[in-house]
XYZ file of N, CA and C in Angstrom:
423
model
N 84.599 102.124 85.704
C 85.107 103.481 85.640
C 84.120 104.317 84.837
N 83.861 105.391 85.295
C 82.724 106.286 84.124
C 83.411 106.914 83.283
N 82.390 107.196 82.273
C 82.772 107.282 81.195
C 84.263 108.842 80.977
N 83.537 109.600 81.960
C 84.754 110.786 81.982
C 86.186 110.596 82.441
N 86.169 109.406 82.907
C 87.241 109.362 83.888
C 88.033 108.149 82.693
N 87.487 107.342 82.022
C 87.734 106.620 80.717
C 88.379 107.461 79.984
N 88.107 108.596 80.108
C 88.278 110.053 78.705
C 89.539 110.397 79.236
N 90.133 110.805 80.292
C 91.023 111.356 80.612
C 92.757 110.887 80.167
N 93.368 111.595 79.539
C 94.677 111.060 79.123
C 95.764 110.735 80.113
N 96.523 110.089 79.353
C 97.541 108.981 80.129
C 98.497 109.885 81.134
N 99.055 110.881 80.450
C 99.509 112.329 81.896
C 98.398 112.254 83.009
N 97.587 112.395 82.714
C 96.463 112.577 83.730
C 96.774 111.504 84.739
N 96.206 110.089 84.371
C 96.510 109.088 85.071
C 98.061 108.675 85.521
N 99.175 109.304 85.149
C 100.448 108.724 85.183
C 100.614 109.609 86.362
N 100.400 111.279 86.240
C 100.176 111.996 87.604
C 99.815 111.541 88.835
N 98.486 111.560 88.550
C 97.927 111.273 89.668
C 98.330 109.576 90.749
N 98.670 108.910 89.250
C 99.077 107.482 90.433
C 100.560 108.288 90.986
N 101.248 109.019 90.494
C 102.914 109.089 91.150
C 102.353 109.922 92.480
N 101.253 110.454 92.287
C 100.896 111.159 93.736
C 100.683 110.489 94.885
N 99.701 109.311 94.124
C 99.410 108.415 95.423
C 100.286 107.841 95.790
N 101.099 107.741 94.972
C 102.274 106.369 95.378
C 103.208 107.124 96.258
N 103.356 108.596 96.162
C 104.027 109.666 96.984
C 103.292 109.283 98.475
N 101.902 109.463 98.342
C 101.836 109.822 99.464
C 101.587 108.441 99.920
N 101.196 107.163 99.798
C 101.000 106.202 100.096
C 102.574 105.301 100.500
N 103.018 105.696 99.546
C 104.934 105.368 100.328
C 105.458 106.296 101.527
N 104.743 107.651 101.299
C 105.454 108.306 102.441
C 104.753 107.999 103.755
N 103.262 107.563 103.515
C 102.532 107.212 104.884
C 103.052 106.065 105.615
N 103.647 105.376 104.589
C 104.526 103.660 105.308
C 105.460 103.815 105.837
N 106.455 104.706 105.338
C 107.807 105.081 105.706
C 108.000 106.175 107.010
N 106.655 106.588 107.475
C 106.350 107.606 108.271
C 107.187 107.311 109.777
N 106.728 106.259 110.196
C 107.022 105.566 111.699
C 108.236 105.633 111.699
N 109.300 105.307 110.804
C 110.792 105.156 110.884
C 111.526 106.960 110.719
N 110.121 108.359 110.339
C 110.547 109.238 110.258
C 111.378 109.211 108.776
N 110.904 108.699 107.714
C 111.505 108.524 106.438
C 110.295 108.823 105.188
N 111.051 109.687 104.147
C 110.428 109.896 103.354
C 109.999 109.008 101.760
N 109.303 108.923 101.204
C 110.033 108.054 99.734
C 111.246 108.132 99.244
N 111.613 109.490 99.188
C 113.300 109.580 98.625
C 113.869 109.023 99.400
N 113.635 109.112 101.132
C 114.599 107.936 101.527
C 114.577 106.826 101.457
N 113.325 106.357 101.301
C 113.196 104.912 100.704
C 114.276 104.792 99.385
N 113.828 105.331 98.491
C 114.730 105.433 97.201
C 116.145 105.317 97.544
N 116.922 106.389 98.545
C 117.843 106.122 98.608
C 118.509 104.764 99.085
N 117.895 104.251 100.364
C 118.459 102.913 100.981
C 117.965 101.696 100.093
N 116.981 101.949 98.849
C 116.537 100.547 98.490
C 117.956 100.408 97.673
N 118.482 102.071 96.698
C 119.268 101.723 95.625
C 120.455 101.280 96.530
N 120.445 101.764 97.721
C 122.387 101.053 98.144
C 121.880 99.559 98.590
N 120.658 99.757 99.023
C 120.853 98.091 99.400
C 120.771 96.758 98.127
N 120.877 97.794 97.196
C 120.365 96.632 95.632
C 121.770 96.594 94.856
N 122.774 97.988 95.969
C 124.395 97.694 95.268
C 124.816 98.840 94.986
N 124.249 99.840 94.741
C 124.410 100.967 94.109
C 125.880 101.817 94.967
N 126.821 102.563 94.721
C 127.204 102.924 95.890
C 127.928 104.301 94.927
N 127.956 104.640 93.387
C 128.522 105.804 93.083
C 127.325 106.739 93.204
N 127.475 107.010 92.248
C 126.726 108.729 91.740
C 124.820 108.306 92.908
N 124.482 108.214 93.409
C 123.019 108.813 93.383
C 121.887 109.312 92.981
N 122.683 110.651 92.854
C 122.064 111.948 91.824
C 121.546 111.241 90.311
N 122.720 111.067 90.026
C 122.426 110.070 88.701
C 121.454 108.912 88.760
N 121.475 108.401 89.638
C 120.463 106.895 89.995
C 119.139 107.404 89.572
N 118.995 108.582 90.818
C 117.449 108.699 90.949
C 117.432 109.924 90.421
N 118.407 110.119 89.438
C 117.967 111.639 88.526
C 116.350 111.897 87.981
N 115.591 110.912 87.593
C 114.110 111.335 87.234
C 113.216 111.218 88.404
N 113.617 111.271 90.010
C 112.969 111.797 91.107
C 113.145 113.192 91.555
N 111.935 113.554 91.997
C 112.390 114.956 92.410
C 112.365 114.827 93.861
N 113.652 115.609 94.613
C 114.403 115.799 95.486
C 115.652 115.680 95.889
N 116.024 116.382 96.662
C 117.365 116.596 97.144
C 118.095 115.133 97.711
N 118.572 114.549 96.716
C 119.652 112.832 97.387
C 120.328 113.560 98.335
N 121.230 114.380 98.106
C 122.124 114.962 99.353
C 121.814 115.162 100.346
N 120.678 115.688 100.351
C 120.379 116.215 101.526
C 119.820 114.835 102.785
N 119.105 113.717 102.271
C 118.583 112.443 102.207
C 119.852 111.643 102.524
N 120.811 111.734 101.946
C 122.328 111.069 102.381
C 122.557 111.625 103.510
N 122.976 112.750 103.271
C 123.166 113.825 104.710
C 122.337 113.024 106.045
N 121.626 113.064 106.121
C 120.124 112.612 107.100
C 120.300 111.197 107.306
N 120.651 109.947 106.260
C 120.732 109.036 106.741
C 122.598 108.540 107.296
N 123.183 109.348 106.677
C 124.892 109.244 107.529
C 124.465 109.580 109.162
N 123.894 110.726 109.204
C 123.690 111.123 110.359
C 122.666 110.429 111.612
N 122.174 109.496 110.975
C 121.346 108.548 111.750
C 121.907 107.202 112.053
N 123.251 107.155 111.135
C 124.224 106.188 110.726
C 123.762 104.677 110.509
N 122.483 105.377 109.342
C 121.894 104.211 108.554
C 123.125 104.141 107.024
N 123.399 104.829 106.944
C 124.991 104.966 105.887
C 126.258 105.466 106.380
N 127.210 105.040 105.866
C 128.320 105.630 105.817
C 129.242 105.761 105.157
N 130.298 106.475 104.720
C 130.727 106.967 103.539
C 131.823 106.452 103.295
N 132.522 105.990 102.490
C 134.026 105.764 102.678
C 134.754 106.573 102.381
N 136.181 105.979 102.000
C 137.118 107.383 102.097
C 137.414 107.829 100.011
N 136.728 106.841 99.467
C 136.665 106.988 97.881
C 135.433 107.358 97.529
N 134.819 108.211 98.769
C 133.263 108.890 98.581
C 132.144 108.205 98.471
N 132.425 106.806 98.446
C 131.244 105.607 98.325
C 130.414 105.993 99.367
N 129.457 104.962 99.462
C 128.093 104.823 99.965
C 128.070 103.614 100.364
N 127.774 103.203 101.877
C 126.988 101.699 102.178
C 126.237 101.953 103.540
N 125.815 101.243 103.302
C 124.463 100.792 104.259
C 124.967 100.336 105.461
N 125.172 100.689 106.680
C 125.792 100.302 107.741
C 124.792 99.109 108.341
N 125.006 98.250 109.463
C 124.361 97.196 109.793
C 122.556 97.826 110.084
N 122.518 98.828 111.090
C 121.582 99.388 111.409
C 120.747 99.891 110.172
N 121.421 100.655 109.232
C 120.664 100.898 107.761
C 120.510 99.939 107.330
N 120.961 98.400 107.235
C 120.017 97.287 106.528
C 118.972 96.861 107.783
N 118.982 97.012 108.336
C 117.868 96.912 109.089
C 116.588 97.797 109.146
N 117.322 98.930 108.796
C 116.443 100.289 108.836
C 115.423 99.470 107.347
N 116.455 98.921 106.309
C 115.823 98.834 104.980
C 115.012 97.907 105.274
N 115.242 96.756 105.968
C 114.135 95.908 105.720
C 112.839 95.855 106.298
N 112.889 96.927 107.898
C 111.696 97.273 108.352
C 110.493 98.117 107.210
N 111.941 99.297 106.822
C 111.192 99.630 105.401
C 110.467 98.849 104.442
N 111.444 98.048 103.731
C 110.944 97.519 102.328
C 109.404 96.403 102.726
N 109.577 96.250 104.181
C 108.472 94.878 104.577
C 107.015 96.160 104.432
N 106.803 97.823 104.762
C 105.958 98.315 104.591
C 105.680 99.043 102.883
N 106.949 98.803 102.609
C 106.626 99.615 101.441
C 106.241 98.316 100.547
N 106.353 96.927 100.630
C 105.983 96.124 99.932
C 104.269 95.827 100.176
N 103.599 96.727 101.436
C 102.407 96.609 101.744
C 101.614 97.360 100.535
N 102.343 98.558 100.210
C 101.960 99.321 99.553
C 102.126 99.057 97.605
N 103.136 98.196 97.936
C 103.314 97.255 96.483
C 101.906 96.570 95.970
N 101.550 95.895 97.308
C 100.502 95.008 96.923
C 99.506 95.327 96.641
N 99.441 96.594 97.081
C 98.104 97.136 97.049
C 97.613 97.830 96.036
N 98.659 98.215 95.160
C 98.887 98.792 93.557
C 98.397 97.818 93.148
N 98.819 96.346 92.882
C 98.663 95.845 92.149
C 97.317 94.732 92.561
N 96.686 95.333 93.563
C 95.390 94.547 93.999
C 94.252 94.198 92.784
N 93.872 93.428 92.593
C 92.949 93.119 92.176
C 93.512 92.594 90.486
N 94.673 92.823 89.877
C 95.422 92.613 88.872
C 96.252 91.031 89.194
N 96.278 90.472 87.623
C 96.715 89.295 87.729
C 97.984 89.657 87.292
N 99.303 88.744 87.882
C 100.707 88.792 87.634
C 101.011 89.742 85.882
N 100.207 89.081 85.218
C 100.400 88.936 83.496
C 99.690 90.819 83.928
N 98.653 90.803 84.441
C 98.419 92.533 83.916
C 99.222 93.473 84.266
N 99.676 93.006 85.237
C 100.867 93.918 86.183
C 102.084 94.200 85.213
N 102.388 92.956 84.814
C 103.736 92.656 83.809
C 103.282 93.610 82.668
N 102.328 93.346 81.801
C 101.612 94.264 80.562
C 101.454 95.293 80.844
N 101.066 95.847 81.859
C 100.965 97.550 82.338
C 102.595 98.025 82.621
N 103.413 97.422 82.952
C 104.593 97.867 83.044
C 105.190 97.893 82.054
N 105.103 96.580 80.791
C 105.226 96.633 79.660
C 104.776 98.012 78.877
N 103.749 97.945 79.294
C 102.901 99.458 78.030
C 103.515 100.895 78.686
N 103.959 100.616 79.704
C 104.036 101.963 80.434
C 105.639 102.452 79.791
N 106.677 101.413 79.640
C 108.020 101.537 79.386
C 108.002 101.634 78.207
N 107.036 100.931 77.249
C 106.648 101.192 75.761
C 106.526 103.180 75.998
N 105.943 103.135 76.383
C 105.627 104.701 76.035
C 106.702 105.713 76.232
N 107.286 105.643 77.885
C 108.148 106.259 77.609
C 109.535 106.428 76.598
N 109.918 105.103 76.180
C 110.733 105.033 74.821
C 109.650 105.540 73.595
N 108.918 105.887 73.496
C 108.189 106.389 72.583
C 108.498 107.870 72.611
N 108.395 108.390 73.672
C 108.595 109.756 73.948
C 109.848 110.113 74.224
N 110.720 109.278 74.506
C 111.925 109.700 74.465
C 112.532 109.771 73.262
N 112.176 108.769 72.290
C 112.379 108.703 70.621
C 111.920 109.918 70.353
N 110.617 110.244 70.304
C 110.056 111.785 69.705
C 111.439 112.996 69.798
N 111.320 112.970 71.537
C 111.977 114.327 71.567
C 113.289 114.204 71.068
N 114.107 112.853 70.948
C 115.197 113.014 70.120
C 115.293 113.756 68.798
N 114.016 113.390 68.070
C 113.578 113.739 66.838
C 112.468 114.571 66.793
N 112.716 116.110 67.244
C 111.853 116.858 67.354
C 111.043 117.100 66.004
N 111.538 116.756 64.887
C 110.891 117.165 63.171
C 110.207 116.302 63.003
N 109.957 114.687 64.037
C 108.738 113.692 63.104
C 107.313 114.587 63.289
């Protein structure tokens, strides 16, 4: 890496990978006509999830509703009558055509990294944000 690009702070780099990973998830998810948020949405119901959403993927930006909306209507979900959320037969199918490309794109993040760096970069990365979430609790340190 040169030396300027060494220099550049951790926003910098935390940006720019959520970009690629934007557009590198949305290029996988393309063929099925699906965006990352919809990825997001069918991975969290297929991992169990079935209240709030909004709340799930509150630190993504975009519209869940609208993404719910879109996959009821493709009747990759469907709703129950206590407002839940599940994944109809066709939406786990939808997910796993998904998750088999978006795991292409998994691998490829973590190319050239051994298990342990992957683990330590995720480590340092969750370190930080509890770092910064501590701060702004305590705006006077």
């Amino acid at each position: 890496m040169p030396d300027m690009e060494a220099q550049r702070p951790i926003g910098w780099w935390v940006r720019r990978l959520d970009a690629l990973l934007e557009q590198a998830v949305d290029s996988a998810v393309a063929g099925e006509e699906l965006t990352r948020r919809h990825w997001q949405v069918l991975h969290s119901l297929a991992e169990g999830a079935s209240g709030d959403l909004r709340a799930t993927l509150a630190d993504f930006p975009g519209d869940v509703g609208a993404v719910v909306t879109d996959l009821v209507e493709r009747g990759w979900v469907e709703r129950s009558t206590d407002d839940g959320l599940t994944l109809t037969a066709e939406g786990r199918a939808g997910h796993d055509r998904v998750a088999a490309a978006v795991g292409r794109v998994r691998k490829h993040v973590a190319d050239g990294l051994s298990a342990q760096e992957y683990e330590h970069a995720i480590l340092v990365l969750g370190r930080m944000v509890e770092n910064v979430q501590r701060a702004l609790e305590r705006p006077e340190d």
